[in-house]
mmCIF file of C-alpha atoms and ligand atoms in Angstrom:
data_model
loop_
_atom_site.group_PDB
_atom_site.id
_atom_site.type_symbol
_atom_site.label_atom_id
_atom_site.label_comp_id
_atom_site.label_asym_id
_atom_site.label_seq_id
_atom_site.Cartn_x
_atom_site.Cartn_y
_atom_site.Cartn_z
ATOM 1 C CA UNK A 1 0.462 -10.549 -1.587
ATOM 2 C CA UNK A 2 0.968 -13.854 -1.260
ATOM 3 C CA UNK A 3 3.648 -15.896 -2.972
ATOM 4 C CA UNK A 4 2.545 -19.586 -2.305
ATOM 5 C CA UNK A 5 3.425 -23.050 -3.437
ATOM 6 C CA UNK A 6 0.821 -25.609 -4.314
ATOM 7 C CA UNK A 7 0.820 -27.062 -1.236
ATOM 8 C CA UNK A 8 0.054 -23.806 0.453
ATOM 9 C CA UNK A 9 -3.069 -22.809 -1.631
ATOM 10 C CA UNK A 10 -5.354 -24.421 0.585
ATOM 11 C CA UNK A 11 -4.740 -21.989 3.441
ATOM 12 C CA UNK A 12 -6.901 -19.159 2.698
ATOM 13 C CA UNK A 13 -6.526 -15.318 3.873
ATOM 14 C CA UNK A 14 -9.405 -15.477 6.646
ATOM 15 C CA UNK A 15 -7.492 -18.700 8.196
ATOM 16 C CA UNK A 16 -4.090 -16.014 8.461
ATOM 17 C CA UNK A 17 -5.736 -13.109 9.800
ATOM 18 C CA UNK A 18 -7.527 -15.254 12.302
ATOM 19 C CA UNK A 19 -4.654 -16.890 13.349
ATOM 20 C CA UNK A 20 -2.730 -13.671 13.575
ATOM 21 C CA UNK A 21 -5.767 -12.206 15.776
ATOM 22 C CA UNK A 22 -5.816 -15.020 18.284
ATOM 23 C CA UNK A 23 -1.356 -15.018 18.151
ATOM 24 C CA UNK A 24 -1.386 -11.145 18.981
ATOM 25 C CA UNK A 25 -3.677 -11.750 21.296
ATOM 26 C CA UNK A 26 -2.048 -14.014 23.363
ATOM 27 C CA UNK A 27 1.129 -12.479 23.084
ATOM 28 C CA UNK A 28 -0.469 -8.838 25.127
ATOM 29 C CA UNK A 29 -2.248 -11.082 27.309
ATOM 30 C CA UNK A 30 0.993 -12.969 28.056
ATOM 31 C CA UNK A 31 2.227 -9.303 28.374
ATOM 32 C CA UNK A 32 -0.281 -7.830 30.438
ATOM 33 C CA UNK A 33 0.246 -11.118 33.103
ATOM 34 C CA UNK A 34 3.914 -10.904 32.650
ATOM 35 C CA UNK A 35 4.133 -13.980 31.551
ATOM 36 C CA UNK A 36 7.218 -13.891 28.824
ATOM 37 C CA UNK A 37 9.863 -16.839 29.287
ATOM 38 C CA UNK A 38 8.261 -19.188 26.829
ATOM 39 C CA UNK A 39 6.989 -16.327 24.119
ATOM 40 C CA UNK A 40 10.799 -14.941 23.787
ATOM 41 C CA UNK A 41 11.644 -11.325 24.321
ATOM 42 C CA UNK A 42 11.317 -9.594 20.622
ATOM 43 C CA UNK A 43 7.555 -10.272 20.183
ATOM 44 C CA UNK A 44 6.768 -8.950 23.294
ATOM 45 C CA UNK A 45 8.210 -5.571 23.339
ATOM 46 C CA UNK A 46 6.754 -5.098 19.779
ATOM 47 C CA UNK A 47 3.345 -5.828 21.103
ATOM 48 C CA UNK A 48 3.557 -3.422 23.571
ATOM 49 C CA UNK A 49 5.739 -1.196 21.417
ATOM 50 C CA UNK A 50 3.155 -0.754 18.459
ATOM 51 C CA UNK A 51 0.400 -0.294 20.270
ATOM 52 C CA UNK A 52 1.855 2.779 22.727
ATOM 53 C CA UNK A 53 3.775 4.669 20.599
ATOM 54 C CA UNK A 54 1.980 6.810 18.274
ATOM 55 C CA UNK A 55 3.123 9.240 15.602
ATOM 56 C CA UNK A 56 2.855 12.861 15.447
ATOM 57 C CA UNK A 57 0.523 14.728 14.751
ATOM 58 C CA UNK A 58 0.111 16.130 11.446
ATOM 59 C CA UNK A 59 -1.500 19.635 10.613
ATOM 60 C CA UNK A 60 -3.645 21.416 9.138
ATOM 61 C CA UNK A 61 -6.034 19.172 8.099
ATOM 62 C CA UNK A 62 -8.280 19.904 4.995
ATOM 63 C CA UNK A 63 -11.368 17.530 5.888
ATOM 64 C CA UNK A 64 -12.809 16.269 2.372
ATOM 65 C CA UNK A 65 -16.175 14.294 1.752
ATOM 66 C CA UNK A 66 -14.219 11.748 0.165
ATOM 67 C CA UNK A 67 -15.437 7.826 2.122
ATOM 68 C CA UNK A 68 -18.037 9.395 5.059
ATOM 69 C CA UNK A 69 -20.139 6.833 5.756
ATOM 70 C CA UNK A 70 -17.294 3.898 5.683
ATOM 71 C CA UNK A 71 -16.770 2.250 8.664
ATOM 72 C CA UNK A 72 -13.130 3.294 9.549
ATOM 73 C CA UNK A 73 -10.783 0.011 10.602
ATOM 74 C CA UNK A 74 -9.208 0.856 13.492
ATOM 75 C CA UNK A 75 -5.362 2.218 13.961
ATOM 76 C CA UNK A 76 -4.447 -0.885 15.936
ATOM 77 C CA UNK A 77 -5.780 -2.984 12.704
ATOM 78 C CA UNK A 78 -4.528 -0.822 10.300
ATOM 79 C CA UNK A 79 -0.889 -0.602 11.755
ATOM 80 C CA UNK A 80 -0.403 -4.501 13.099
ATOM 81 C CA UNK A 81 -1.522 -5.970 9.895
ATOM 82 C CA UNK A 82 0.426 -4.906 7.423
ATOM 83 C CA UNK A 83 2.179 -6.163 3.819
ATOM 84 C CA UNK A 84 5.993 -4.274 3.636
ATOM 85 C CA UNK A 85 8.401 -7.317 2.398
ATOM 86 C CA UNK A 86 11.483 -5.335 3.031
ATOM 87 C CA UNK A 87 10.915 -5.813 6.502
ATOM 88 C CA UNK A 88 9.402 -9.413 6.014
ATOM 89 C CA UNK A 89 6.955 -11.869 4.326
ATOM 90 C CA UNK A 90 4.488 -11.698 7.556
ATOM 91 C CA UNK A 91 1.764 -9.449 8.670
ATOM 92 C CA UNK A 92 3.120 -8.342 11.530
ATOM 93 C CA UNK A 93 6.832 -8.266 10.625
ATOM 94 C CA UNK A 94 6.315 -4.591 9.516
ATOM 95 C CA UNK A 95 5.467 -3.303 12.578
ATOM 96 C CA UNK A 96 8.191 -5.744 14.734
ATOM 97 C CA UNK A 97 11.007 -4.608 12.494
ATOM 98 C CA UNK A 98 9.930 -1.095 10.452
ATOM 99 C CA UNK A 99 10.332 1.101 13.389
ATOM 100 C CA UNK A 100 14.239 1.041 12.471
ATOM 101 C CA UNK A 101 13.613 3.054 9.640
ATOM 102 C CA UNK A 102 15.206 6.088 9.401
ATOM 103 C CA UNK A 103 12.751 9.171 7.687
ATOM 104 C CA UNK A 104 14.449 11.819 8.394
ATOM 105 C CA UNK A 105 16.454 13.130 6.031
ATOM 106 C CA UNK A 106 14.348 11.725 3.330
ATOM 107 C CA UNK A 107 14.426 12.839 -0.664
ATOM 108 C CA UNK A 108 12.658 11.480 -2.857
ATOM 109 C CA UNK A 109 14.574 12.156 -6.586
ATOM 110 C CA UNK A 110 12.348 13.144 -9.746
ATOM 111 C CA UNK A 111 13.705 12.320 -13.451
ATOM 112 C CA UNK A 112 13.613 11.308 -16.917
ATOM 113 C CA UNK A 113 11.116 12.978 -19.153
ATOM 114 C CA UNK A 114 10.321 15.784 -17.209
ATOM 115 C CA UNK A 115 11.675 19.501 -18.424
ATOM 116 C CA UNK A 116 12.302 20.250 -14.695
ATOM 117 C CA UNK A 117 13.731 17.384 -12.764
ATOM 118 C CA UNK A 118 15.150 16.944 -9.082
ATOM 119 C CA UNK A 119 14.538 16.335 -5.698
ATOM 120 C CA UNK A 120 11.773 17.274 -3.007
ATOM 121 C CA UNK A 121 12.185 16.849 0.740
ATOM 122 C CA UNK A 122 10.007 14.967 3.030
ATOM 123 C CA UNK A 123 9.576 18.705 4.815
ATOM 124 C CA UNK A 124 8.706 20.391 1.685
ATOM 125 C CA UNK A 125 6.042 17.489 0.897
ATOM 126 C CA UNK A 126 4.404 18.221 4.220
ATOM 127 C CA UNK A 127 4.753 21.983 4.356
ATOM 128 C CA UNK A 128 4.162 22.726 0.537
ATOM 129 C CA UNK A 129 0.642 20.932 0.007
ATOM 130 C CA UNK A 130 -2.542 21.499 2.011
ATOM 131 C CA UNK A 131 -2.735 17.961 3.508
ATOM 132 C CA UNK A 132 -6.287 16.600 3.298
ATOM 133 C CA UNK A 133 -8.028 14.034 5.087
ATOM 134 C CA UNK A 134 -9.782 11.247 2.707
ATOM 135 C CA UNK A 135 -11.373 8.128 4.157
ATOM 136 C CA UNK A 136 -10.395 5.568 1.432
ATOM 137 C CA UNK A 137 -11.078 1.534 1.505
ATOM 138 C CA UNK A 138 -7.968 -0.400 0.210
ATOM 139 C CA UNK A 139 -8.928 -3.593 -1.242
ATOM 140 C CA UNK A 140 -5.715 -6.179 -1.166
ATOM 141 C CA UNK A 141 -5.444 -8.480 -3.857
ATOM 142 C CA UNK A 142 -5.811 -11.407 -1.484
ATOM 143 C CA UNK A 143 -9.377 -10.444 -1.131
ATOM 144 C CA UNK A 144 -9.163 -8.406 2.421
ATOM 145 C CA UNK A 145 -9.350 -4.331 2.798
ATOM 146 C CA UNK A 146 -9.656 -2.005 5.231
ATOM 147 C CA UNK A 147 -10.947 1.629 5.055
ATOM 148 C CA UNK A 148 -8.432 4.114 6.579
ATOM 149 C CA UNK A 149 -8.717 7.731 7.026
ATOM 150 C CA UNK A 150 -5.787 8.728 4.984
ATOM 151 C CA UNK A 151 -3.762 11.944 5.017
ATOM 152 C CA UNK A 152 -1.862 13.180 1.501
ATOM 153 C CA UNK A 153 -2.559 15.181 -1.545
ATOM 154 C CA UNK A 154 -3.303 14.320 -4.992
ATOM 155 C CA UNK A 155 -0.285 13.225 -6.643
ATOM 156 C CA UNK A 156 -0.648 15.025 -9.900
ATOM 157 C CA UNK A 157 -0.158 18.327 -7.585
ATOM 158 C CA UNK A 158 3.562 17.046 -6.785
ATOM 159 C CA UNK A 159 3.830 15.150 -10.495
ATOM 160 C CA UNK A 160 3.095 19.043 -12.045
ATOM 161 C CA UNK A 161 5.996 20.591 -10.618
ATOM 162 C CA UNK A 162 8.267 18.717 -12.634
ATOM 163 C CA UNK A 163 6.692 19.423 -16.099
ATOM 164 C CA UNK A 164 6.094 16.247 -17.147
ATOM 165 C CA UNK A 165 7.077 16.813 -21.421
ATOM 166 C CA UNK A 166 4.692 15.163 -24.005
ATOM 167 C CA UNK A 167 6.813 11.856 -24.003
ATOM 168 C CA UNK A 168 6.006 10.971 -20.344
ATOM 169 C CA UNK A 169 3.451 7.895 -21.158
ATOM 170 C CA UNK A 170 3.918 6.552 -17.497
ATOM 171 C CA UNK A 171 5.421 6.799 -14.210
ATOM 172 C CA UNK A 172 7.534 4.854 -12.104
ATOM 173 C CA UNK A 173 8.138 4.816 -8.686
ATOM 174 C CA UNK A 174 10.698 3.016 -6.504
ATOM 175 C CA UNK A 175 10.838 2.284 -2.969
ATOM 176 C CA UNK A 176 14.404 2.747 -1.092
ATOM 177 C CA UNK A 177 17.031 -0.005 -1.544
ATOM 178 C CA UNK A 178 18.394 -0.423 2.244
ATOM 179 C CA UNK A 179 18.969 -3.703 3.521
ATOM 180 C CA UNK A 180 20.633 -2.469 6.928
ATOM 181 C CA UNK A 181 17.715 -0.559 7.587
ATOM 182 C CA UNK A 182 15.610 -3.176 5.716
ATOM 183 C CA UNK A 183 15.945 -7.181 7.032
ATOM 184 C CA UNK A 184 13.515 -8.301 3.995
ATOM 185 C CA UNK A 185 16.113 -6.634 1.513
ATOM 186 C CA UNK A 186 18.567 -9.485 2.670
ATOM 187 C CA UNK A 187 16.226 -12.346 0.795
ATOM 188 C CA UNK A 188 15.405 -12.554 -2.660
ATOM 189 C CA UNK A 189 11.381 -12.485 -1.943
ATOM 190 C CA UNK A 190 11.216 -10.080 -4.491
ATOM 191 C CA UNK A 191 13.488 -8.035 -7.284
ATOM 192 C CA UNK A 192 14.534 -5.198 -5.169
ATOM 193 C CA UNK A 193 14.054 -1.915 -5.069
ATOM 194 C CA UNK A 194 10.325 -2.569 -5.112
ATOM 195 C CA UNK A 195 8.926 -0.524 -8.133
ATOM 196 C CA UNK A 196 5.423 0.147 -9.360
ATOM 197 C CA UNK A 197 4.067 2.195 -12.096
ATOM 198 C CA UNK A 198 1.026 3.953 -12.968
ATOM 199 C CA UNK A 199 0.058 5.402 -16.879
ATOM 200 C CA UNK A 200 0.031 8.996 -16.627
ATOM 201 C CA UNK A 201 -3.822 9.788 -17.035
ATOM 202 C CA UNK A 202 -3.999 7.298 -13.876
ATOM 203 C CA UNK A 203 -1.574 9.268 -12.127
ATOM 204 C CA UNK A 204 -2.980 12.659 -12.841
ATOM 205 C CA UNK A 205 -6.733 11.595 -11.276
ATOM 206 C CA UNK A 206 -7.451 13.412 -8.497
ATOM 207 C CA UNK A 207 -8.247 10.750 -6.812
ATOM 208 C CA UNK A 208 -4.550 9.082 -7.000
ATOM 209 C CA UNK A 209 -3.326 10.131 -3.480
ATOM 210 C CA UNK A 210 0.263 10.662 -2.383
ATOM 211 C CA UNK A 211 0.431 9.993 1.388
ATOM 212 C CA UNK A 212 1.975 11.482 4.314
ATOM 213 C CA UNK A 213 -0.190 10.462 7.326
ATOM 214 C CA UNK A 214 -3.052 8.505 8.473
ATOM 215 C CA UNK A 215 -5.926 9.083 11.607
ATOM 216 C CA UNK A 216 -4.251 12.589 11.896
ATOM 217 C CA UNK A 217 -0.615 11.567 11.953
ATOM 218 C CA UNK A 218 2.381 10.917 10.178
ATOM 219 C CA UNK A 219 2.536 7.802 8.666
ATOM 220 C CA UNK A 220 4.174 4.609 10.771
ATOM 221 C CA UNK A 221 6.771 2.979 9.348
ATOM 222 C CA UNK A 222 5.050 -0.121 8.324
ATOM 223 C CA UNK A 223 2.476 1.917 6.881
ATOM 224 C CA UNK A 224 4.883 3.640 3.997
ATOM 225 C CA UNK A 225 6.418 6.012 5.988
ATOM 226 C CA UNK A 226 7.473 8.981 5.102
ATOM 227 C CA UNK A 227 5.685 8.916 2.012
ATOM 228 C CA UNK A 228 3.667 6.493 -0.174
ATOM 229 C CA UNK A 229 1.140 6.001 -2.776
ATOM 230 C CA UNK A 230 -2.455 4.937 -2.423
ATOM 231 C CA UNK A 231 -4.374 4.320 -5.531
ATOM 232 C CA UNK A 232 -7.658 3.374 -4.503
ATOM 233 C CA UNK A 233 -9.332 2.115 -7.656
ATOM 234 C CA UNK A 234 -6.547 -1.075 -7.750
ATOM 235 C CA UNK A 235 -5.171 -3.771 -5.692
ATOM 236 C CA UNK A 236 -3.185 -2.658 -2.686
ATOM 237 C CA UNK A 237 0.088 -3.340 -4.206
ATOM 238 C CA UNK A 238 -0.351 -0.806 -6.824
ATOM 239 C CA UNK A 239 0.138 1.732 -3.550
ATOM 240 C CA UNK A 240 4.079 1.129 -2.958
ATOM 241 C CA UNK A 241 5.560 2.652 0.217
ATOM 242 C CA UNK A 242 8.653 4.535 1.345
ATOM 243 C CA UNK A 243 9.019 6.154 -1.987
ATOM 244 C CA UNK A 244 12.403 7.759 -2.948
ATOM 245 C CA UNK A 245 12.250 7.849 -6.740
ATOM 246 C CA UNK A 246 10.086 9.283 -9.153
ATOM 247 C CA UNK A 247 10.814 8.361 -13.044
ATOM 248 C CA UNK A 248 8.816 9.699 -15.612
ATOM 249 C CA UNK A 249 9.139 7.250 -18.924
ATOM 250 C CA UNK A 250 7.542 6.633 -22.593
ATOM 251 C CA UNK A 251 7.310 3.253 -21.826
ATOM 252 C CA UNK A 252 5.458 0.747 -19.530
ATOM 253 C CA UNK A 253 7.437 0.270 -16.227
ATOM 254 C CA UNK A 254 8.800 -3.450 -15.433
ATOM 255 C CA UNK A 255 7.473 -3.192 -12.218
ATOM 256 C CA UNK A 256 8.052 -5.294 -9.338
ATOM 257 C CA UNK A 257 4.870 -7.792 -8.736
ATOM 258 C CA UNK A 258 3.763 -8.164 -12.506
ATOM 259 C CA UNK A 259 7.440 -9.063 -13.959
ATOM 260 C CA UNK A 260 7.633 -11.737 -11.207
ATOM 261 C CA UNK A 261 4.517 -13.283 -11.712
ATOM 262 C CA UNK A 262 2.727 -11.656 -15.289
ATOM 263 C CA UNK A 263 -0.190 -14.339 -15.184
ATOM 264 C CA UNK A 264 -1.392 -13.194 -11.368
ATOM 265 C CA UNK A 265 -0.637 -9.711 -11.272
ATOM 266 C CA UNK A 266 -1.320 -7.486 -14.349
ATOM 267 C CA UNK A 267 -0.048 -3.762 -14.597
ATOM 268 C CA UNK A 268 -3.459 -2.004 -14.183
ATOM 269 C CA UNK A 269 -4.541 -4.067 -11.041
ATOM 270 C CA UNK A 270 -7.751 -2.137 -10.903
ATOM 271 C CA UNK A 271 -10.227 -3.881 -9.136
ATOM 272 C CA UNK A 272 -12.363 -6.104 -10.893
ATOM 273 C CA UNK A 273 -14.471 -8.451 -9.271
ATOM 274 C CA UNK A 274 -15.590 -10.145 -12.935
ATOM 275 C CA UNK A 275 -11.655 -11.220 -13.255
ATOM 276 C CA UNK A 276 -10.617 -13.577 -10.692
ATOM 277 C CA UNK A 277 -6.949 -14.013 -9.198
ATOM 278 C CA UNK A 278 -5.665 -17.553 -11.143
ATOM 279 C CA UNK A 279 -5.473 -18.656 -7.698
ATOM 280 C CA UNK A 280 -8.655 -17.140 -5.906
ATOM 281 C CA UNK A 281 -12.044 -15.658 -6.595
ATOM 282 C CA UNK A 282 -11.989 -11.350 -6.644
ATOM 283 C CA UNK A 283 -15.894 -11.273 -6.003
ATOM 284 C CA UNK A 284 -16.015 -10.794 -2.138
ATOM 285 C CA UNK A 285 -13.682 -9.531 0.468
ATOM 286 C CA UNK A 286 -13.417 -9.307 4.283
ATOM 287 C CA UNK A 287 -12.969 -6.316 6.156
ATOM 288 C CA UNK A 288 -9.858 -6.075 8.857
ATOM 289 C CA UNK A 289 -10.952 -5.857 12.169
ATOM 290 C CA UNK A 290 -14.608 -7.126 11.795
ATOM 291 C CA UNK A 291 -14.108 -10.883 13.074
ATOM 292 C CA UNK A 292 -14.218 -13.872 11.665
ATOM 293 C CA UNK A 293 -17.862 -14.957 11.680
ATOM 294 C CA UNK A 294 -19.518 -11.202 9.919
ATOM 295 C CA UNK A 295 -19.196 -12.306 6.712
ATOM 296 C CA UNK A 296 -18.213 -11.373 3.542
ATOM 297 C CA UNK A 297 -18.395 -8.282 1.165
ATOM 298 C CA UNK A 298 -19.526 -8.144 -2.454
ATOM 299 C CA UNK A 299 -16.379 -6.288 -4.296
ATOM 300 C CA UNK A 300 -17.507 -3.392 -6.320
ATOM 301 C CA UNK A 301 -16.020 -2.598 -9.510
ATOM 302 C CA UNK A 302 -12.745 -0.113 -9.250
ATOM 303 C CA UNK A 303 -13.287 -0.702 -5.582
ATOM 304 C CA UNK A 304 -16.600 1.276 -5.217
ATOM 305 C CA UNK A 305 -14.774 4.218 -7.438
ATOM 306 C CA UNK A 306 -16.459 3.567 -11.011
ATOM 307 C CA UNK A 307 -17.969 6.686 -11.432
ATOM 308 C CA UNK A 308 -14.520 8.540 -10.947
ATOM 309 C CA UNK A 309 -12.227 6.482 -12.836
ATOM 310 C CA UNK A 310 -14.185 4.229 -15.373
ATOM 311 C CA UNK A 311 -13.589 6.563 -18.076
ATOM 312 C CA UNK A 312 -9.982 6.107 -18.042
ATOM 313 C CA UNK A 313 -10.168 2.608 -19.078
ATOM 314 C CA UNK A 314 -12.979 2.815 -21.969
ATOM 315 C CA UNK A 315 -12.738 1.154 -24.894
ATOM 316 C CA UNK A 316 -10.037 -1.494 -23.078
ATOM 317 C CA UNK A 317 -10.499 -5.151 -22.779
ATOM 318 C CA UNK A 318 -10.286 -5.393 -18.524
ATOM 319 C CA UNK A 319 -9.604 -9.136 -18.915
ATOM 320 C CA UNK A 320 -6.782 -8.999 -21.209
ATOM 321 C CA UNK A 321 -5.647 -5.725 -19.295
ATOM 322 C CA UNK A 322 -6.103 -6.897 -15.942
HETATM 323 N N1 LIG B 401 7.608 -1.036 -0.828
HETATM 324 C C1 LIG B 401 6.521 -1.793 -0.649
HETATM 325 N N2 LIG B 401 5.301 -1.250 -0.840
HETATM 326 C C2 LIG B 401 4.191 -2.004 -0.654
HETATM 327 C C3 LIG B 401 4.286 -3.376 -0.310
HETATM 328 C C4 LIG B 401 5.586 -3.923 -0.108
HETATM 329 O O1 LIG B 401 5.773 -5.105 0.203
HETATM 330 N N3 LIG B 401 6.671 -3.091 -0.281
HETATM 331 N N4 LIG B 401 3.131 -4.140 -0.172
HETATM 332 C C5 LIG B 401 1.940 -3.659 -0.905
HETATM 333 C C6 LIG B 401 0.721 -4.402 -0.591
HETATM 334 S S1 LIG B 401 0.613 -5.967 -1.232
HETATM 335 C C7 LIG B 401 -0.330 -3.845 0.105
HETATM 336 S S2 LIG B 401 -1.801 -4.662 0.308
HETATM 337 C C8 LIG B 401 -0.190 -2.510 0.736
HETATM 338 C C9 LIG B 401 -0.487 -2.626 2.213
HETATM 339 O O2 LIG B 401 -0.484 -1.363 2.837
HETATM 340 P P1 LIG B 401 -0.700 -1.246 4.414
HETATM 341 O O3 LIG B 401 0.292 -2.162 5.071
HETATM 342 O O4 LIG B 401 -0.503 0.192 4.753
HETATM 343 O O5 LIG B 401 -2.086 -1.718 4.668
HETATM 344 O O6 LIG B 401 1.122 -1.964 0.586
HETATM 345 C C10 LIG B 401 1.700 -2.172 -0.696
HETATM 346 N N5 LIG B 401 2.949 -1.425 -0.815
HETATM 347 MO MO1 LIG B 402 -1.671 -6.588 -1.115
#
């Protein structure tokens, strides 16, 4: 996401991630030669840091067919490069600062119009669904993506168990409000506790994926950890991380990114290459991880997912419901 004044709009997303490349770069090569006076200490422990320390393992492992044939971006891409404003407006403040996180105990609280609300544990998540493997490509709204071999279960399966009544139109989820354990929380970047919201037939598709892992492991912090959405039909802010609440309402959600700026960032945020950001064009991306001179990708309509989830929106004006 990219909140940007005028004067900033020039610098497009390839420029960042290049830039970020070439900085990590030089900071584990700096690291590797022990050279470290003029970098200061905190980037280069993270460098070193993120890329040794791996999660555990998570088992079993239902494989699915869902994304073979994608070209998986790595774990080192997928976990340096990351968007989690409570620890920070840059890429790689998520994984300097997210491994402070605390995830154990973690709850995440279930009301409103539900005829069986409460709370589920982060254990009972993991040891009360078959966790499945899908390989799913996230497409950010500021035109990157990256195709990750995700771990989770749908989310309707977890949604069910709280019988949802006849008034529960959408659903809203929040991310935890921490700002000891969460740096970002201390700015007003955005309207804290992050929220995001899905309509109820969105949430029910099996393809709407609550997550507890990816590559085979539990999730790293700057990845969502314990527990996050991915959605992957719409823009990668749609997917909100380190969930702890669970509403069930009758009305649209106020959620975070599209009460803060309604003109760029719509509820639905399905991806649409035909309806460009105000600021930007939707109609190609680049992958993560590929370089800077392969090229760019021709976005496909729902993210490649049409045939799954095109029926959901039939009948709708995607322009005006964007
Ligand atoms: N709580 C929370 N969830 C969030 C965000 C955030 O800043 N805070 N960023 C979103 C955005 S813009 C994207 S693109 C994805 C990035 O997920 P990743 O870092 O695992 O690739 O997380 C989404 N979920
Ligand atoms: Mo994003």
């Amino acid at each position: 996401m990219l909140i940007k004044k005028p004067a900033d709009i020039k610098s497009s997303e390839i420029t960042d991630y290049a830039d970020f490349k070439q900085r990590r770069y030089f900071i584990k090569q700096a690291a590797l030669l022990g050279i470290g006076a003029g970098l200061g200490s905190l980037p280069l422990q993270s460098a070193a840091k993120n890329t040794d320390s791996r999660s555990r393992p998570l088992k079993p492992l239902l494989k699915t067919s869902y994304g073979q044939g994608l070209k998986q971006t790595s774990y080192d891409d997928i976990t340096s490069y990351n968007n989690f404003y409570e620890f920070g407006t840059g890429k790689s403040d998520p994984a300097d600062a997210a491994h402070n996180l605390k995830t154990r105990p973690w709850n995440i609280v279930v009301e409103g119009e539900c005829e069986a609300p409460g709370e589920i544990g982060i254990e009972e998540i993991l040891s009360g669904f078959v966790q499945e493997e899908r390989i799913y490509r996230l497409r950010c709204v500021e035109a990157w993506a990256m195709v990750v071999p995700w771990v989770g279960f749908s989310l309707g399966d977890l949604l069910k168990r709280f019988k949802p009544t006849s008034r529960a139109k959408y659903v809203m989820f929040e991310t935890l409000f921490d700002p000891d354990q969460m740096p970002g929380q201390l700015r007003n970047t955005l309207d804290w506790p992050y929220t995001e919201g899905l309509r109820m037939d969105e949430a029910m598709h099996p393809l709407a994926l609550l997550s507890t892992g990816l590559y085979g492991e539990e999730l790293p912090n700057q990845n969502g950890a314990p527990v996050r959405l991915v959605i992957p039909w719409k823009y990668g802010f749609k997917s909100i991380k380190s969930i702890v609440k669970i509403r069930f309402t009758e009305t649209m959600p106020k959620t975070t990114w599209w009460q803060m700026q309604p003109k760029e960032y719509g509820f639905y945020a399905n991806v649409n290459p035909q309806v460009d950001h105000p600021r930007w064009s939707q109609k190609k991306h680049r992958n993560i991880g590929e370089g800077i001179f392969s090229g760019k990708h021709e976005t496909l309509m729902f993210n490649g997912y049409a045939d799954e989830v095109a029926g959901l929106y039939k009948g709708m004006d995607l322009s005006k419901y964007f």
